[in-house]
C-alpha atoms as a printed R data frame, in Angstrom:
    type eleno elety resid chain resno       x       y       z
1   ATOM     1    CA   MET     A     1  24.320   5.086  22.592
2   ATOM     2    CA   ILE     A     2  22.672   5.259  26.020
3   ATOM     3    CA   ILE     A     3  23.072   9.056  26.050
4   ATOM     4    CA   LEU     A     4  21.386   9.277  22.619
5   ATOM     5    CA   ILE     A     5  18.451   7.171  23.838
6   ATOM     6    CA   ALA     A     6  18.103   9.398  26.913
7   ATOM     7    CA   ILE     A     7  18.272  12.673  24.947
8   ATOM     8    CA   LEU     A     8  16.063  11.652  21.983
9   ATOM     9    CA   PRO     A     9  12.668  11.898  23.774
10  ATOM    10    CA   THR     A    10  13.536  15.374  25.107
11  ATOM    11    CA   ALA     A    11  14.585  16.572  21.653
12  ATOM    12    CA   MET     A    12  11.421  15.125  20.110
13  ATOM    13    CA   PHE     A    13   9.229  16.895  22.691
14  ATOM    14    CA   ALA     A    14  10.980  20.222  22.156
15  ATOM    15    CA   GLN     A    15  10.601  20.030  18.372
16  ATOM    16    CA   ASN     A    16   6.978  18.819  18.393
17  ATOM    17    CA   ILE     A    17   8.162  15.657  16.610
18  ATOM    18    CA   GLY     A    18   7.078  12.142  17.541
19  ATOM    19    CA   PHE     A    19   7.268   8.560  16.333
20  ATOM    20    CA   ARG     A    20   4.468   6.088  15.727
21  ATOM    21    CA   MET     A    21   3.916   2.696  14.183
22  ATOM    22    CA   ASP     A    22   0.747   1.818  12.270
23  ATOM    23    CA   ALA     A    23  -0.304  -1.607  10.986
24  ATOM    24    CA   GLY     A    24  -3.322  -2.755   9.055
25  ATOM    25    CA   LEU     A    25  -5.241  -5.121   6.834
26  ATOM    26    CA   GLY     A    26  -7.455  -4.625   3.854
27  ATOM    27    CA   ALA     A    27  -8.760  -5.815   0.527
28  ATOM    28    CA   GLY     A    28  -6.739  -5.688  -2.693
29  ATOM    29    CA   LEU     A    29  -8.660  -5.391  -5.985
30  ATOM    30    CA   THR     A    30  -7.585  -5.299  -9.625
31  ATOM    31    CA   PHE     A    31  -9.667  -4.143 -12.580
32  ATOM    32    CA   GLY     A    32  -9.419  -4.420 -16.354
33  ATOM    33    CA   ASP     A    33  -8.634  -7.595 -18.346
34  ATOM    34    CA   LEU     A    34  -7.706  -9.491 -15.186
35  ATOM    35    CA   LYS     A    35 -10.021  -9.026 -12.233
36  ATOM    36    CA   SER     A    36  -8.801 -10.516  -8.981
37  ATOM    37    CA   TYR     A    37  -9.460  -9.970  -5.290
38  ATOM    38    CA   GLY     A    38  -7.501 -10.682  -2.159
39  ATOM    39    CA   ILE     A    39  -5.991  -9.489   1.090
40  ATOM    40    CA   ALA     A    40  -3.442  -6.792   1.883
41  ATOM    41    CA   ALA     A    41  -1.327  -6.358   5.021
42  ATOM    42    CA   PHE     A    42   1.097  -3.585   5.911
43  ATOM    43    CA   THR     A    43   3.167  -1.930   8.594
44  ATOM    44    CA   GLU     A    44   4.230   1.694   8.580
45  ATOM    45    CA   PRO     A    45   6.793   3.266  10.949
46  ATOM    46    CA   LYS     A    46   6.596   7.053  10.720
47  ATOM    47    CA   VAL     A    47   7.543  10.376  12.242
48  ATOM    48    CA   THR     A    48   4.823  12.823  13.287
49  ATOM    49    CA   ILE     A    49   5.516  16.496  12.668
50  ATOM    50    CA   GLY     A    50   3.088  18.644  14.604
51  ATOM    51    CA   PRO     A    51  -0.567  17.615  14.843
52  ATOM    52    CA   SER     A    52  -1.230  17.231  11.099
53  ATOM    53    CA   ILE     A    53   1.733  15.715   9.220
54  ATOM    54    CA   THR     A    54   3.327  12.257   9.210
55  ATOM    55    CA   ALA     A    55   6.192  10.939   7.069
56  ATOM    56    CA   GLY     A    56   7.516   7.396   6.951
57  ATOM    57    CA   ILE     A    57   8.038   4.174   5.083
58  ATOM    58    CA   ARG     A    58   5.398   1.560   4.262
59  ATOM    59    CA   PHE     A    59   6.034  -2.178   3.870
60  ATOM    60    CA   GLU     A    60   3.058  -3.817   2.155
61  ATOM    61    CA   GLY     A    61   2.257  -7.269   0.844
62  ATOM    62    CA   ASP     A    62  -0.826  -8.371  -1.091
63  ATOM    63    CA   VAL     A    63  -2.058 -11.779  -2.201
64  ATOM    64    CA   LEU     A    64  -4.788 -11.742  -4.856
65  ATOM    65    CA   PHE     A    65  -6.821 -14.764  -5.942
66  ATOM    66    CA   GLY     A    66  -8.845 -15.605  -9.025
67  ATOM    67    CA   GLY     A    67  -9.132 -13.947 -12.372
68  ATOM    68    CA   SER     A    68  -9.091 -15.133 -15.956
69  ATOM    69    CA   ILE     A    69  -7.830 -13.894 -19.309
70  ATOM    70    CA   THR     A    70  -9.530 -14.991 -22.528
71  ATOM    71    CA   ASP     A    71  -7.852 -14.781 -25.935
72  ATOM    72    CA   ASN     A    72  -9.588 -16.288 -28.966
73  ATOM    73    CA   ALA     A    73 -10.199 -19.945 -28.078
74  ATOM    74    CA   GLU     A    74  -7.843 -20.037 -25.087
75  ATOM    75    CA   GLU     A    75  -8.590 -19.122 -21.516
76  ATOM    76    CA   LEU     A    76  -6.035 -18.628 -18.763
77  ATOM    77    CA   GLU     A    77  -7.047 -18.906 -15.097
78  ATOM    78    CA   VAL     A    78  -4.738 -17.076 -12.708
79  ATOM    79    CA   GLY     A    79  -4.840 -18.823  -9.349
80  ATOM    80    CA   MET     A    80  -2.784 -16.398  -7.275
81  ATOM    81    CA   SER     A    81  -0.732 -13.253  -7.744
82  ATOM    82    CA   THR     A    82   1.415 -11.422  -5.224
83  ATOM    83    CA   ARG     A    83   2.508  -7.846  -4.836
84  ATOM    84    CA   ALA     A    84   5.087  -6.395  -2.460
85  ATOM    85    CA   ALA     A    85   5.702  -2.668  -2.059
86  ATOM    86    CA   ILE     A    86   8.153  -0.475  -0.203
87  ATOM    87    CA   LEU     A    87   6.930   3.116  -0.277
88  ATOM    88    CA   LEU     A    88   8.058   6.439   1.118
89  ATOM    89    CA   ARG     A    89   4.847   8.057   2.391
90  ATOM    90    CA   GLY     A    90   3.424  11.220   3.814
91  ATOM    91    CA   GLU     A    91   0.012  12.056   5.265
92  ATOM    92    CA   TYR     A    92  -1.773  15.305   5.991
93  ATOM    93    CA   PHE     A    93  -4.641  15.288   8.504
94  ATOM    94    CA   ILE     A    94  -7.279  17.981   7.958
95  ATOM    95    CA   GLY     A    95  -8.562  19.681  11.108
96  ATOM    96    CA   SER     A    96  -7.752  19.077  14.755
97  ATOM    97    CA   ASN     A    97 -10.591  16.781  15.900
98  ATOM    98    CA   LYS     A    98 -10.009  13.125  16.790
99  ATOM    99    CA   THR     A    99 -12.269  12.213  13.836
100 ATOM   100    CA   ARG     A   100 -10.940  13.901  10.707
101 ATOM   101    CA   PRO     A   101 -10.229  13.280   7.041
102 ATOM   102    CA   PHE     A   102  -6.726  12.826   5.703
103 ATOM   103    CA   VAL     A   103  -4.891  12.578   2.402
104 ATOM   104    CA   GLY     A   104  -1.724  10.627   1.780
105 ATOM   105    CA   LEU     A   105   0.779  10.061  -0.983
106 ATOM   106    CA   GLY     A   106   3.398   7.354  -1.366
107 ATOM   107    CA   PHE     A   107   5.963   6.460  -3.986
108 ATOM   108    CA   GLY     A   108   8.353   3.582  -4.248
109 ATOM   109    CA   ARG     A   109   9.149   0.134  -5.625
110 ATOM   110    CA   TYR     A   110   6.689  -2.660  -6.385
111 ATOM   111    CA   THR     A   111   7.440  -6.328  -7.076
112 ATOM   112    CA   ILE     A   112   4.602  -8.123  -8.855
113 ATOM   113    CA   ALA     A   113   4.431 -11.857  -9.621
114 ATOM   114    CA   ASN     A   114   1.703 -14.241 -10.742
115 ATOM   115    CA   THR     A   115   2.627 -17.456  -9.030
116 ATOM   116    CA   SER     A   116   0.100 -19.923 -10.405
117 ATOM   117    CA   ALA     A   117  -1.886 -20.169 -13.615
118 ATOM   118    CA   SER     A   118  -3.608 -22.845 -15.685
119 ATOM   119    CA   GLY     A   119  -5.484 -22.837 -18.962
120 ATOM   120    CA   THR     A   120  -6.586 -24.604 -22.107
121 ATOM   121    CA   GLY     A   121  -3.289 -23.826 -23.825
122 ATOM   122    CA   SER     A   122   0.188 -22.844 -22.775
123 ATOM   123    CA   ALA     A   123   0.918 -19.495 -21.169
124 ATOM   124    CA   SER     A   124   3.688 -17.635 -19.413
125 ATOM   125    CA   ILE     A   125   3.445 -14.648 -17.110
126 ATOM   126    CA   GLN     A   126   6.438 -12.470 -16.336
127 ATOM   127    CA   ALA     A   127   7.258 -11.093 -12.888
128 ATOM   128    CA   SER     A   128   8.253  -7.444 -12.728
129 ATOM   129    CA   ASN     A   129   9.832  -4.758 -10.553
130 ATOM   130    CA   ASN     A   130   8.387  -1.299 -11.137
131 ATOM   131    CA   PHE     A   131   8.131   2.119  -9.556
132 ATOM   132    CA   GLY     A   132   4.799   3.670  -8.743
133 ATOM   133    CA   VAL     A   133   2.787   6.179  -6.748
134 ATOM   134    CA   ALA     A   134  -0.092   5.622  -4.359
135 ATOM   135    CA   PRO     A   135  -2.524   8.437  -3.499
136 ATOM   136    CA   GLU     A   136  -4.763   7.777  -0.480
137 ATOM   137    CA   LEU     A   137  -7.979   9.281   0.929
138 ATOM   138    CA   GLY     A   138  -9.453   8.355   4.270
139 ATOM   139    CA   PHE     A   139 -10.784   9.157   7.720
140 ATOM   140    CA   ALA     A   140  -9.016   8.871  11.048
141 ATOM   141    CA   PHE     A   141 -11.080   7.945  14.109
142 ATOM   142    CA   GLY     A   142  -8.566   8.502  16.892
143 ATOM   143    CA   ASN     A   143  -6.182   5.514  16.697
144 ATOM   144    CA   PHE     A   144  -8.148   3.794  13.893
145 ATOM   145    CA   LYS     A   145  -8.179   4.723  10.179
146 ATOM   146    CA   LEU     A   146 -10.273   3.702   7.150
147 ATOM   147    CA   SER     A   147  -8.968   4.596   3.701
148 ATOM   148    CA   ALA     A   148  -8.779   3.838   0.001
149 ATOM   149    CA   MET     A   149  -5.364   3.776  -1.689
150 ATOM   150    CA   TYR     A   150  -4.968   3.437  -5.455
151 ATOM   151    CA   HIS     A   151  -1.587   2.055  -6.513
152 ATOM   152    CA   ILE     A   152  -0.531   3.417  -9.916
153 ATOM   153    CA   VAL     A   153   2.309   1.077 -10.852
154 ATOM   154    CA   GLY     A   154   4.483   1.696 -13.895
155 ATOM   155    CA   GLY     A   155   4.740  -0.860 -16.659
156 ATOM   156    CA   GLU     A   156   2.406  -3.706 -17.465
157 ATOM   157    CA   THR     A   157   2.576  -7.435 -16.905
158 ATOM   158    CA   LEU     A   158   3.031  -9.260 -20.209
159 ATOM   159    CA   VAL     A   159   1.073 -12.503 -20.548
160 ATOM   160    CA   ASP     A   160   2.015 -14.768 -23.480
161 ATOM   161    CA   ILE     A   161  -0.849 -17.109 -24.326
162 ATOM   162    CA   GLY     A   162   0.259 -20.091 -26.463
163 ATOM   163    CA   LEU     A   163  -1.593 -19.553 -29.756
164 ATOM   164    CA   GLY     A   164  -2.900 -16.006 -29.206
165 ATOM   165    CA   ASP     A   165  -1.380 -12.575 -29.079
166 ATOM   166    CA   PRO     A   166   0.460 -11.432 -25.941
167 ATOM   167    CA   LYS     A   167  -1.789  -9.558 -23.509
168 ATOM   168    CA   GLN     A   168  -0.675  -6.589 -21.471
169 ATOM   169    CA   ILE     A   169  -2.255  -6.512 -18.020
170 ATOM   170    CA   SER     A   170  -2.236  -3.326 -15.936
171 ATOM   171    CA   ASN     A   171  -0.284  -3.490 -12.670
172 ATOM   172    CA   ASN     A   172  -2.539  -0.899 -10.990
173 ATOM   173    CA   TYR     A   173  -4.703  -1.956  -8.063
174 ATOM   174    CA   LEU     A   174  -6.946  -0.551  -5.339
175 ATOM   175    CA   GLY     A   175  -6.606  -1.150  -1.620
176 ATOM   176    CA   ILE     A   176  -9.527  -0.671   0.788
177 ATOM   177    CA   LEU     A   177  -7.715  -0.488   4.110
178 ATOM   178    CA   MET     A   178  -8.234  -0.329   7.852
179 ATOM   179    CA   SER     A   179  -5.327   0.432  10.109
180 ATOM   180    CA   PHE     A   180  -4.604   1.079  13.740
181 ATOM   181    CA   ARG     A   181  -1.829   2.642  15.757
182 ATOM   182    CA   VAL     A   182   0.417  -0.006  17.302
183 ATOM   183    CA   PHE     A   183   2.257   2.566  19.432
184 ATOM   184    CA   GLY     A   184   3.283   6.204  19.396
185 ATOM   185    CA   VAL     A   185   5.886   8.321  21.194
186 ATOM   186    CA   GLN     A   186   5.070  12.007  21.735
187 ATOM   187    CA   ASP     A   187   2.306  11.673  19.176
188 ATOM   188    CA   ARG     A   188   0.642  15.052  18.696
189 ATOM   189    CA   GLU     A   189  -2.618  13.832  17.174
């Protein structure tokens, strides 16, 4: 094990491969029949390949507040919903300057749950596990990044409102994110 730890940095330098860890915060927003807003947090360990490509895994959690669904005479207020995602991700940085645009793409598993709701009638909201993709556009400013990531999540959340028809609510959401590099080893950017 000690030999592997000693050899790994040399091998990474020779192959133009590095390791870095990013973390960040942002805003989570949903649109459609249920509009809610909240906060997102994530961490992302990744490998850098040359000066322009990264590949890694993203662990993200979002808490969204507010929103209401109206059906005939009944109204349902959603107090809080949560989303957790584990995504395999890649990024491509355009150009070689410290300030440059980038594009990213992730795909993986999402867990979505609405944890509190109240209304004029009875209602139930189902939790779900779905797969999805997440394209991202942004700008890197050295060790700091600003981006927008749209999560396209398969399936829909089914909301049964007591006397009305069931409503299907889209699981898709937008993240407006800022992130920073926590650390990097042999980072080529």
